[in-house]
Amino acid sequence: MESFALHSLSATSTTSFPLSSTSAAFLRHRSLQPVSKFSPSLSISISTQRSFSSSLIPKPLVFSPLTRKTHFPIRASSSSLPPAEVTPPTPISSPPQGAKVIPFIISIAIGLLVRFFVPKPVDVTPQGWQLLSIFVSTIAGLVLSPLPVGAWAFLGLTTSIVTRTLTFSTAFSAFTNEVIWLIVISFFFARGFVKTGLGDRIATYFVKWLGKSTLGLSYGLTISEALIAPAMPSTTARAGGVFLPIIKSLSLSAGSRPGDSSSRKLGAYLVQSQFQSAGNSSALFLTAAAQNLLCLKLAEELGVIISSPWVSWFKAASLPAIVSLLLTPLVLYKLYPPETKDTPDAPAMATKKLEQMGPVTGNEWVMVGTMLLAVSLWVFGETLGIPSVVTAMIGLSILLLLGVLDWDDCLSEKSAWDTLAWFAVLVGMAGQLTNLGIVTWMSDSVATGLQSLSLSWPAAFGVLQAAYFFIHYLFASQTGHVGALYSAFLAMHLAAGVPGVLAALTLAYNTNLFGALTHYSSGQAAVYYGAGYVDLPDVFKMGFVMAVINAIIWGVVGTFWWKFLGLY
């Protein structure tokens, strides 16, 4: 989920514990010696790491090398000493409150410009044009971030009601959307994977089996993410909660440290490989990323209905995604090679960690069983008459009943509730834009332009897919991109004569692949870049190079595969 709203990837906080009176008295009557052991009664500072979501990060990994801090002796105060001068505290200026002024003005100005200065087309109703201006302003705010995503979306929703563009019931109708609730519940599944340690255990097993060489280590991490993906539908959660901690621990143990020349020994390659592979893992399964479900819902509103969606999605994605997953570590091994080629200690470290983790716990077995049941019902649910969201509800109910998750876990999953708010706003506005004829008008305009160029539908398909992909340089969120442009681009495909299911699925696959373009293009991008192993120029360079390679793989392999499946 997956948003780029990450306040700090590795912030440091300090907690101070005061001296008790007993401890102070004790210190006055003993000789002053350097403190060599941890004592909870002493005034100490503890630095704690906070990652992108403290609720999703597991306990410190056993892999992690220990760091040693020097503690200086604490001297007791003496009445014989003159009183120290008291320096008045420096006033701390409070951070600015409310919306960021410049982004706020720009976002509002864009909407007003559309509403009052761009001539309204004859075929569009005043209500539709007014909603379009509010929608454009909302999307501009999602990109410029004058407020957090959920807050800005709520302002857009409020504006649509206050201006009587939409009624209250119409504006809030998307909050009962099945797909949105499926996304919300998916976040709870991701929490269960991290809380039980199951995702960490699976990844560690692959390090043990394939980790003797750097290339094998990369394949082990890539394969384990592909296996976890369908049951952990948040690429950002997988990155920050499972794979980055393992990569950092392995890299530090090999002497590869972030921010200096040693980063290229091991860490930079593993980060790049996992980062570039994650998009293909998310594209492989419908339930591997939240935006996948949103894409199919928006396609349904345009009349593109995909039967047996989980199976249809997997079948169409399977061959090109698997080929890309198998080639990505090898291609990066050649283009962005690690200095350390062999990692003989990695399997032993993984074995030691698994020993310390102990046998598979009861909660892990419950998690395995629940996710196997959920995936089975997602595959066969249509035959059995069980909708996908009902399957997710059954799975969450099992986890709650057996205590794997408790209700506090669900309540504290802020990203899930935030997603509910702003996804529902975007879906609701997009649906009303379709009902009011805006999307039809846009698609007809593009179709007229394409016809004037005499482009065949395959040529138009290639042009539109490339445009949809590289426009993501302007976005800092995959889901924001979907909400802003997916419906419009799908309508353009349909107007150009592209088969509907093919257009809907390939746009959705692209939505996952462009998440590795830049350091801001997705939540996982921010997580991996924030580790400090990859320099910014390399992020942009390898992002573009791998985008071209993925386009070739998906274009060539996909063309033959989709023809074989009868998608065109």
Short mmCIF file of C-alpha atoms in Angstrom, two decimals, residues 107-108 110-116 126-139 165 433:
data_model
loop_
_atom_site.label_atom_id
_atom_site.label_comp_id
_atom_site.label_asym_id
_atom_site.label_seq_id
_atom_site.Cartn_x
_atom_site.Cartn_y
_atom_site.Cartn_z
CA SER A 107 -3.56 22.39 -6.16
CA ILE A 108 -6.56 24.69 -5.73
CA ILE A 110 -5.36 23.92 -11.00
CA GLY A 111 -8.95 23.00 -10.15
CA LEU A 112 -10.16 26.61 -10.51
CA LEU A 113 -8.35 26.92 -13.82
CA VAL A 114 -10.19 23.89 -15.19
CA ARG A 115 -13.51 25.04 -13.77
CA PHE A 116 -13.56 28.70 -14.86
CA PRO A 126 -21.99 21.53 -16.08
CA GLN A 127 -22.18 19.04 -13.21
CA GLY A 128 -19.70 16.71 -14.91
CA TRP A 129 -17.28 19.57 -15.67
CA GLN A 130 -17.46 20.81 -12.08
CA LEU A 131 -16.74 17.32 -10.76
CA LEU A 132 -13.80 17.04 -13.16
CA SER A 133 -12.31 20.27 -11.77
CA ILE A 134 -12.65 18.95 -8.19
CA PHE A 135 -11.15 15.62 -9.21
CA VAL A 136 -8.20 17.30 -10.97
CA SER A 137 -7.57 19.46 -7.91
CA THR A 138 -7.71 16.37 -5.71
CA ILE A 139 -5.19 14.51 -7.90
CA THR A 165 -21.85 18.52 -7.28
CA LEU A 433 -16.98 10.88 -13.80
#
